[in-house]
Tab-separated table of C-alpha atoms in Angstrom:
chain	number	residue	atom	x	y	z
A	1	MET	CA	61.534	229.673	129.372
A	2	THR	CA	61.824	227.002	126.701
A	3	ARG	CA	58.515	226.598	124.937
A	4	SER	CA	57.509	223.057	124.064
A	5	GLY	CA	54.084	223.782	122.624
A	6	ALA	CA	51.525	221.976	124.730
A	7	MET	CA	53.000	219.694	127.373
A	8	TYR	CA	49.816	217.600	127.487
A	9	GLY	CA	47.334	217.067	124.690
A	10	PRO	CA	47.139	218.655	121.243
A	11	ASP	CA	49.237	221.728	120.494
A	12	LEU	CA	46.421	224.263	120.104
A	13	THR	CA	46.286	227.953	120.891
A	14	PHE	CA	43.478	229.548	122.894
A	15	LEU	CA	40.496	229.538	120.507
A	16	GLY	CA	42.799	229.929	117.524
A	17	VAL	CA	44.671	233.135	118.434
A	18	PRO	CA	48.166	233.511	116.888
A	19	ARG	CA	51.208	231.964	118.504
A	20	CYS	CA	54.205	233.718	119.948
A	21	THR	CA	57.497	232.545	121.423
A	22	LEU	CA	58.574	233.874	124.807
A	23	ASN	CA	62.256	233.565	123.939
A	24	ASP	CA	61.691	235.882	120.963
A	25	PRO	CA	60.222	239.204	122.194
A	26	ASP	CA	59.713	240.381	118.617
A	27	THR	CA	56.915	237.810	118.256
A	28	TYR	CA	54.789	239.576	120.870
A	29	ALA	CA	56.136	243.130	120.824
A	30	ASP	CA	52.706	244.490	119.815
A	31	ALA	CA	50.715	242.320	122.240
A	32	ASN	CA	48.047	243.582	124.587
A	33	VAL	CA	47.626	240.122	126.123
A	34	VAL	CA	49.802	237.001	126.115
A	35	ILE	CA	48.290	233.705	127.202
A	36	VAL	CA	50.679	231.358	128.996
A	37	GLY	CA	50.006	227.762	129.966
A	38	ALA	CA	51.183	226.528	133.369
A	39	PRO	CA	50.527	222.754	133.377
A	40	TYR	CA	51.642	222.132	136.939
A	41	ASP	CA	49.980	220.125	139.701
A	42	GLY	CA	53.002	219.307	141.817
A	43	GLY	CA	51.598	221.447	144.616
A	44	THR	CA	48.277	219.688	145.105
A	45	SER	CA	47.393	218.468	148.581
A	46	HIS	CA	44.487	216.243	147.527
A	47	ARG	CA	43.508	215.224	143.979
A	48	PRO	CA	45.990	215.931	141.135
A	49	GLY	CA	45.053	216.461	137.496
A	50	THR	CA	45.276	220.219	136.979
A	51	ARG	CA	48.316	219.733	134.756
A	52	PHE	CA	45.723	219.011	132.066
A	53	GLY	CA	43.900	222.281	132.765
A	54	PRO	CA	45.606	224.554	130.200
A	55	SER	CA	44.825	222.209	127.321
A	56	ALA	CA	41.200	221.800	128.448
A	57	ILE	CA	40.661	225.559	128.859
A	58	ARG	CA	42.138	226.310	125.426
A	59	GLN	CA	39.840	223.820	123.709
A	60	ALA	CA	36.585	224.214	125.639
A	61	CYS	CA	34.295	225.865	123.101
A	62	TYR	CA	31.718	224.610	120.612
A	63	LEU	CA	32.290	227.583	118.285
A	64	PRO	CA	34.983	227.692	115.565
A	65	HIS	CA	38.510	228.233	116.849
A	66	ASP	CA	39.009	231.190	114.541
A	67	GLY	CA	40.451	233.816	116.861
A	68	SER	CA	37.166	235.689	117.200
A	69	ARG	CA	34.599	235.825	120.030
A	70	PRO	CA	32.115	238.713	119.995
A	71	SER	CA	30.668	239.342	123.456
A	72	LEU	CA	26.888	239.671	123.562
A	73	ALA	CA	27.009	241.507	126.880
A	74	LEU	CA	29.740	244.029	126.054
A	75	ARG	CA	29.491	244.389	122.255
A	76	VAL	CA	33.204	243.857	121.728
A	77	ASP	CA	35.285	241.094	120.156
A	78	PRO	CA	38.207	240.793	122.576
A	79	LEU	CA	40.236	238.411	120.419
A	80	ARG	CA	40.101	240.905	117.555
A	81	GLU	CA	40.064	244.261	119.362
A	82	LEU	CA	42.951	243.276	121.612
A	83	THR	CA	46.145	241.852	120.178
A	84	VAL	CA	46.207	238.438	121.857
A	85	TYR	CA	48.906	235.794	121.464
A	86	ASP	CA	49.331	232.350	122.971
A	87	ALA	CA	52.862	231.442	124.055
A	88	GLY	CA	52.065	227.787	124.696
A	89	ASP	CA	53.014	225.999	127.891
A	90	VAL	CA	55.957	226.750	130.127
A	91	GLU	CA	57.896	223.557	130.784
A	92	MET	CA	56.945	222.630	134.345
A	93	PHE	CA	58.099	219.360	135.867
A	94	GLY	CA	55.889	218.246	138.742
A	95	GLY	CA	58.835	216.789	140.663
A	96	ASP	CA	60.779	220.056	140.884
A	97	ALA	CA	58.738	222.910	142.327
A	98	VAL	CA	61.578	225.424	142.514
A	99	ARG	CA	62.627	224.965	138.892
A	100	SER	CA	59.078	224.868	137.567
A	101	LEU	CA	57.769	227.869	139.475
A	102	GLY	CA	60.928	229.800	138.665
A	103	ALA	CA	60.486	229.165	134.943
A	104	LEU	CA	56.914	230.432	135.132
A	105	GLU	CA	57.969	233.586	136.986
A	106	GLU	CA	60.485	234.365	134.251
A	107	ALA	CA	57.829	233.816	131.583
A	108	VAL	CA	55.347	236.143	133.284
A	109	TYR	CA	58.030	238.757	133.876
A	110	ALA	CA	58.954	238.684	130.182
A	111	VAL	CA	55.330	239.276	129.202
A	112	VAL	CA	54.796	242.157	131.626
A	113	ARG	CA	58.106	243.757	130.680
A	114	SER	CA	56.937	243.793	127.050
A	115	GLY	CA	53.897	245.875	128.035
A	116	ALA	CA	51.321	243.075	127.727
A	117	VAL	CA	48.967	241.559	130.310
A	118	PRO	CA	49.776	237.921	131.130
A	119	VAL	CA	46.798	235.557	131.309
A	120	VAL	CA	48.018	232.306	132.828
A	121	LEU	CA	46.102	229.055	132.470
A	122	GLY	CA	46.753	226.683	135.368
A	123	GLY	CA	47.619	224.348	136.823
A	124	ASP	CA	47.113	224.257	140.569
A	125	HIS	CA	47.106	227.432	142.648
A	126	SER	CA	50.816	227.136	143.425
A	127	ILE	CA	51.304	229.118	140.229
A	128	ALA	CA	49.835	232.293	141.749
A	129	LEU	CA	53.165	232.840	143.535
A	130	PRO	CA	55.288	233.141	140.363
A	131	ASP	CA	52.455	234.812	138.447
A	132	ALA	CA	51.969	237.739	140.817
A	133	THR	CA	55.685	237.909	141.634
A	134	GLY	CA	56.559	238.225	137.955
A	135	VAL	CA	54.153	241.158	137.657
A	136	ALA	CA	55.434	242.793	140.857
A	137	ARG	CA	59.033	242.537	139.686
A	138	HIS	CA	58.148	244.934	136.886
A	139	LEU	CA	55.589	247.225	138.529
A	140	GLY	CA	57.179	247.260	141.969
A	141	TYR	CA	56.817	245.183	145.111
A	142	GLY	CA	53.803	246.327	147.094
A	143	ARG	CA	52.338	248.225	144.136
A	144	VAL	CA	50.063	245.398	142.952
A	145	SER	CA	46.916	244.439	144.828
A	146	MET	CA	45.318	241.002	144.577
A	147	VAL	CA	41.678	240.108	143.968
A	148	HIS	CA	41.398	236.411	144.752
A	149	PHE	CA	38.302	234.275	144.078
A	150	ASP	CA	38.567	230.986	145.943
A	151	ALA	CA	36.912	228.639	148.399
A	152	HIS	CA	40.213	228.522	150.291
A	153	ALA	CA	42.463	231.238	151.687
A	154	ASP	CA	45.690	229.557	150.465
A	155	THR	CA	47.586	231.168	153.342
A	156	GLY	CA	49.013	228.035	154.910
A	157	THR	CA	52.655	227.962	155.912
A	158	ILE	CA	54.048	224.449	155.321
A	159	GLU	CA	52.219	221.584	153.633
A	160	HIS	CA	53.685	218.076	153.453
A	161	GLY	CA	57.036	219.532	154.480
A	162	SER	CA	57.152	222.072	151.642
A	163	LEU	CA	56.899	225.858	151.493
A	164	TYR	CA	55.446	225.602	147.986
A	165	GLY	CA	52.010	224.218	147.273
A	166	HIS	CA	48.521	225.232	146.312
A	167	GLY	CA	47.584	225.972	149.919
A	168	GLN	CA	50.425	228.452	150.522
A	169	PRO	CA	50.986	230.858	147.591
A	170	MET	CA	49.205	233.826	149.146
A	171	ARG	CA	51.294	233.650	152.315
A	172	ARG	CA	54.492	233.424	150.251
A	173	LEU	CA	53.444	236.459	148.189
A	174	ILE	CA	52.795	238.510	151.320
A	175	GLU	CA	55.934	237.359	153.137
A	176	SER	CA	58.076	238.258	150.115
A	177	GLY	CA	56.568	241.747	149.935
A	178	ALA	CA	55.392	241.249	146.362
A	179	VAL	CA	51.773	241.906	147.436
A	180	ARG	CA	50.627	243.798	150.536
A	181	ALA	CA	48.427	241.906	152.966
A	182	ASP	CA	46.162	244.935	153.391
A	183	ARG	CA	45.551	245.039	149.638
A	184	PHE	CA	44.673	241.359	149.417
A	185	LEU	CA	40.952	240.785	148.770
A	186	GLN	CA	39.608	237.239	148.989
A	187	ILE	CA	36.101	236.415	147.797
A	188	GLY	CA	34.114	233.230	148.308
A	189	LEU	CA	35.885	231.564	151.243
A	190	ARG	CA	34.020	228.815	153.068
A	191	GLY	CA	34.343	225.402	154.665
A	192	TYR	CA	36.640	224.171	157.430
A	193	TRP	CA	40.134	225.403	156.598
A	194	PRO	CA	42.331	227.202	157.613
A	195	GLY	CA	42.512	226.952	161.368
A	196	PRO	CA	42.666	229.646	164.068
A	197	GLU	CA	46.431	230.203	163.901
A	198	THR	CA	46.368	230.945	160.175
A	199	LEU	CA	43.280	233.127	160.512
A	200	ALA	CA	45.045	235.116	163.228
A	201	TRP	CA	48.030	235.627	160.892
A	202	MET	CA	45.681	236.891	158.184
A	203	ALA	CA	43.946	239.269	160.580
A	204	ALA	CA	47.249	240.648	161.837
A	205	GLY	CA	48.141	241.605	158.280
A	206	GLN	CA	44.717	243.183	157.674
A	207	MET	CA	43.806	240.817	154.855
A	208	ARG	CA	40.162	241.178	153.833
A	209	SER	CA	38.275	237.942	153.255
A	210	TYR	CA	34.647	237.876	152.144
A	211	GLU	CA	33.335	234.526	153.303
A	212	MET	CA	30.232	233.088	151.684
A	213	THR	CA	28.204	233.789	154.821
A	214	GLU	CA	28.961	237.501	154.447
A	215	ILE	CA	28.310	237.426	150.700
A	216	VAL	CA	24.909	235.831	151.283
A	217	ALA	CA	24.041	238.310	154.042
A	218	ARG	CA	25.194	241.507	152.303
A	219	GLY	CA	24.885	240.541	148.640
A	220	LEU	CA	27.710	239.900	146.204
A	221	ASP	CA	27.454	243.296	144.477
A	222	GLU	CA	27.980	245.206	147.715
A	223	CYS	CA	30.929	243.028	148.714
A	224	LEU	CA	32.543	243.425	145.288
A	225	ALA	CA	32.136	247.195	145.327
A	226	GLU	CA	33.867	247.380	148.698
A	227	ALA	CA	36.636	244.974	147.692
A	228	TYR	CA	37.340	246.725	144.414
A	229	ALA	CA	37.559	250.105	146.155
A	230	ILE	CA	40.187	248.720	148.549
A	231	ALA	CA	42.101	247.171	145.638
A	232	LEU	CA	42.394	250.565	143.947
A	233	ASP	CA	43.728	252.354	147.034
A	234	ASP	CA	47.447	253.149	146.869
A	235	CYS	CA	48.232	250.509	144.247
A	236	ASP	CA	49.155	250.784	140.573
A	237	GLY	CA	47.533	247.612	139.290
A	238	VAL	CA	45.411	244.616	140.232
A	239	PHE	CA	46.225	240.946	139.796
A	240	LEU	CA	43.134	238.761	139.402
A	241	SER	CA	43.454	235.159	140.543
A	242	VAL	CA	40.470	232.871	139.928
A	243	ASP	CA	40.292	229.400	141.437
A	244	VAL	CA	37.342	227.601	139.877
A	245	ASP	CA	36.553	225.947	143.204
A	246	VAL	CA	35.066	229.286	144.285
A	247	VAL	CA	32.049	228.004	142.355
A	248	ASP	CA	29.816	225.408	143.963
A	249	PRO	CA	31.031	221.933	142.927
A	250	GLY	CA	27.555	221.147	141.644
A	251	MET	CA	28.356	223.602	138.835
A	252	ALA	CA	32.137	223.060	138.657
A	253	PRO	CA	32.964	219.481	139.677
A	254	GLY	CA	36.267	219.287	137.807
A	255	THR	CA	38.572	220.508	140.545
A	256	GLY	CA	40.896	218.942	143.084
A	257	THR	CA	39.501	220.258	146.380
A	258	PRO	CA	35.744	220.807	145.945
A	259	GLU	CA	33.935	222.658	148.730
A	260	PRO	CA	30.102	222.778	148.765
A	261	GLY	CA	28.218	226.031	149.071
A	262	GLY	CA	29.978	228.357	146.654
A	263	LEU	CA	29.150	230.999	144.075
A	264	THR	CA	27.150	230.173	140.982
A	265	THR	CA	28.876	230.226	137.611
A	266	ARG	CA	26.831	233.291	136.690
A	267	GLN	CA	27.990	235.151	139.793
A	268	LEU	CA	31.634	234.383	139.075
A	269	LEU	CA	31.461	235.459	135.430
A	270	ASP	CA	29.722	238.710	136.335
A	271	ALA	CA	32.273	239.390	139.078
A	272	VAL	CA	35.227	238.774	136.755
A	273	ARG	CA	33.674	241.031	134.132
A	274	ARG	CA	33.228	243.821	136.657
A	275	CYS	CA	36.758	243.398	137.988
A	276	CYS	CA	38.405	243.673	134.577
A	277	TYR	CA	36.213	246.589	133.533
A	278	GLU	CA	36.380	248.656	136.713
A	279	LEU	CA	39.996	247.990	137.745
A	280	PRO	CA	43.408	248.326	136.057
A	281	VAL	CA	44.074	244.601	135.795
A	282	VAL	CA	47.733	243.846	135.099
A	283	GLY	CA	47.641	240.059	135.298
A	284	VAL	CA	45.191	237.154	135.476
A	285	ASP	CA	45.401	233.495	136.295
A	286	VAL	CA	42.697	230.838	136.133
A	287	VAL	CA	43.542	227.766	138.167
A	288	GLU	CA	42.450	224.391	139.524
A	289	VAL	CA	40.590	223.107	136.457
A	290	ALA	CA	41.126	219.346	136.791
A	291	PRO	CA	39.678	217.543	133.748
A	292	PRO	CA	39.895	214.010	135.235
A	293	TYR	CA	37.088	214.940	137.661
A	294	ASP	CA	34.999	216.998	135.265
A	295	GLN	CA	31.538	216.108	133.999
A	296	ALA	CA	30.715	216.874	130.355
A	297	GLU	CA	33.551	219.474	130.368
A	298	VAL	CA	31.462	221.967	132.330
A	299	THR	CA	34.392	223.107	134.493
A	300	ALA	CA	36.680	223.465	131.477
A	301	TYR	CA	33.975	225.554	129.808
A	302	LEU	CA	33.817	227.709	132.905
A	303	GLY	CA	37.575	228.264	132.824
A	304	ASN	CA	37.370	229.197	129.152
A	305	ARG	CA	34.557	231.659	129.800
A	306	VAL	CA	36.359	233.239	132.746
A	307	VAL	CA	39.205	234.076	130.363
A	308	LEU	CA	36.795	235.427	127.743
A	309	GLU	CA	34.912	237.553	130.281
A	310	ALA	CA	38.195	239.015	131.499
A	311	LEU	CA	39.377	239.807	127.977
A	312	SER	CA	36.002	241.204	126.912
A	313	ALA	CA	35.923	243.548	129.895
A	314	MET	CA	39.489	244.694	129.181
A	315	ALA	CA	38.549	245.419	125.577
A	316	ARG	CA	35.430	247.323	126.608
A	317	ARG	CA	37.368	249.293	129.243
A	318	ARG	CA	39.903	250.253	126.581
A	319	ARG	CA	37.208	251.499	124.203
A	320	ASP	CA	35.336	253.392	126.897
A	321	THR	CA	38.531	254.984	128.211
A	322	ALA	CA	39.254	256.181	124.673
A	323	GLY	CA	35.768	257.723	124.512
A	324	GLU	CA	34.592	255.453	121.700
A	325	LEU	CA	31.536	254.292	123.643
A	326	PRO	CA	29.480	255.574	126.584
A	327	PRO	CA	30.597	253.995	129.896
A	328	TRP	CA	29.166	250.551	130.503
A	329	ASP	CA	26.898	250.005	133.507
A	330	PRO	CA	27.280	246.364	134.616
A	331	ARG	CA	23.747	246.411	136.039
A	332	GLN	CA	22.118	247.280	132.706
A	333	PRO	CA	21.875	245.207	129.494
A	334	LEU	CA	23.145	246.842	126.315
A	335	LEU	CA	19.844	246.646	124.487
A	336	ASP	CA	20.589	249.536	122.160
A	337	GLY	CA	23.535	247.732	120.544
A	338	ARG	CA	26.214	250.094	121.888
């Protein structure tokens, strides 16, 4: 778990929040959230470049990097109302998947064991395996459900001769028992992969995938309500995994495997906000931001805002649970300043 600051680019924390050191638990003993960078793209099957994602997500904001971001929608400042630290990047060498993913799992486990929520900045989607496994090691295998926004199911078995890659983490999580297949909710799938054999494996495990055709037919709100209800059933926490390619590449071009016909950026941000307000989220990762293919940093900005929406909703949930504010209705604007 050696911390080397930022592996790529300037050594900055997420929007100016304080630093911590994973090898020194005293530096984050009071944390509600610890941000961890996972600059790894050794599992990509198409275009690499997501190793630069953590740096881009940390920097992508035109406002001062002063450790403060008041949310207009939720009337909270998550970077002030939650105790948020940035642990920098885990050292992840693209040529050694086992070592790199293992180091990330240990980092996430250390954060969860301290009582904080890990928010991991990827990196390709290979990192979901150590991220969710690290959480499950603490909370219990099979006790964490997964809400997974993605264009792709990521349930392949072997890619380019390897068990580890960005097309396989969800299968590895289910096979290991870390996450139950019947508490695995996938939102935004589309396109021409995976094939019939993999789909049959998913169906046998009772995975629930909301393809874009269903989302268009039923409406995103209805699909989310159903998915979130399943995620709460017989589980103690929810891991949220957001692949930016769930968004249509016209709005998020900076990703390695773009698939036309996805969610809008607005739909994704609203969905993430609802997830982190309505559910007991115990871990988050944001993956597949690939700056080399971005245009005017719009995908990096999206990754940054996904993190902020998640943190804002967590902060608002905390206040509402404590009775400080009336419960928030995601369908209504907070026009009275609550």
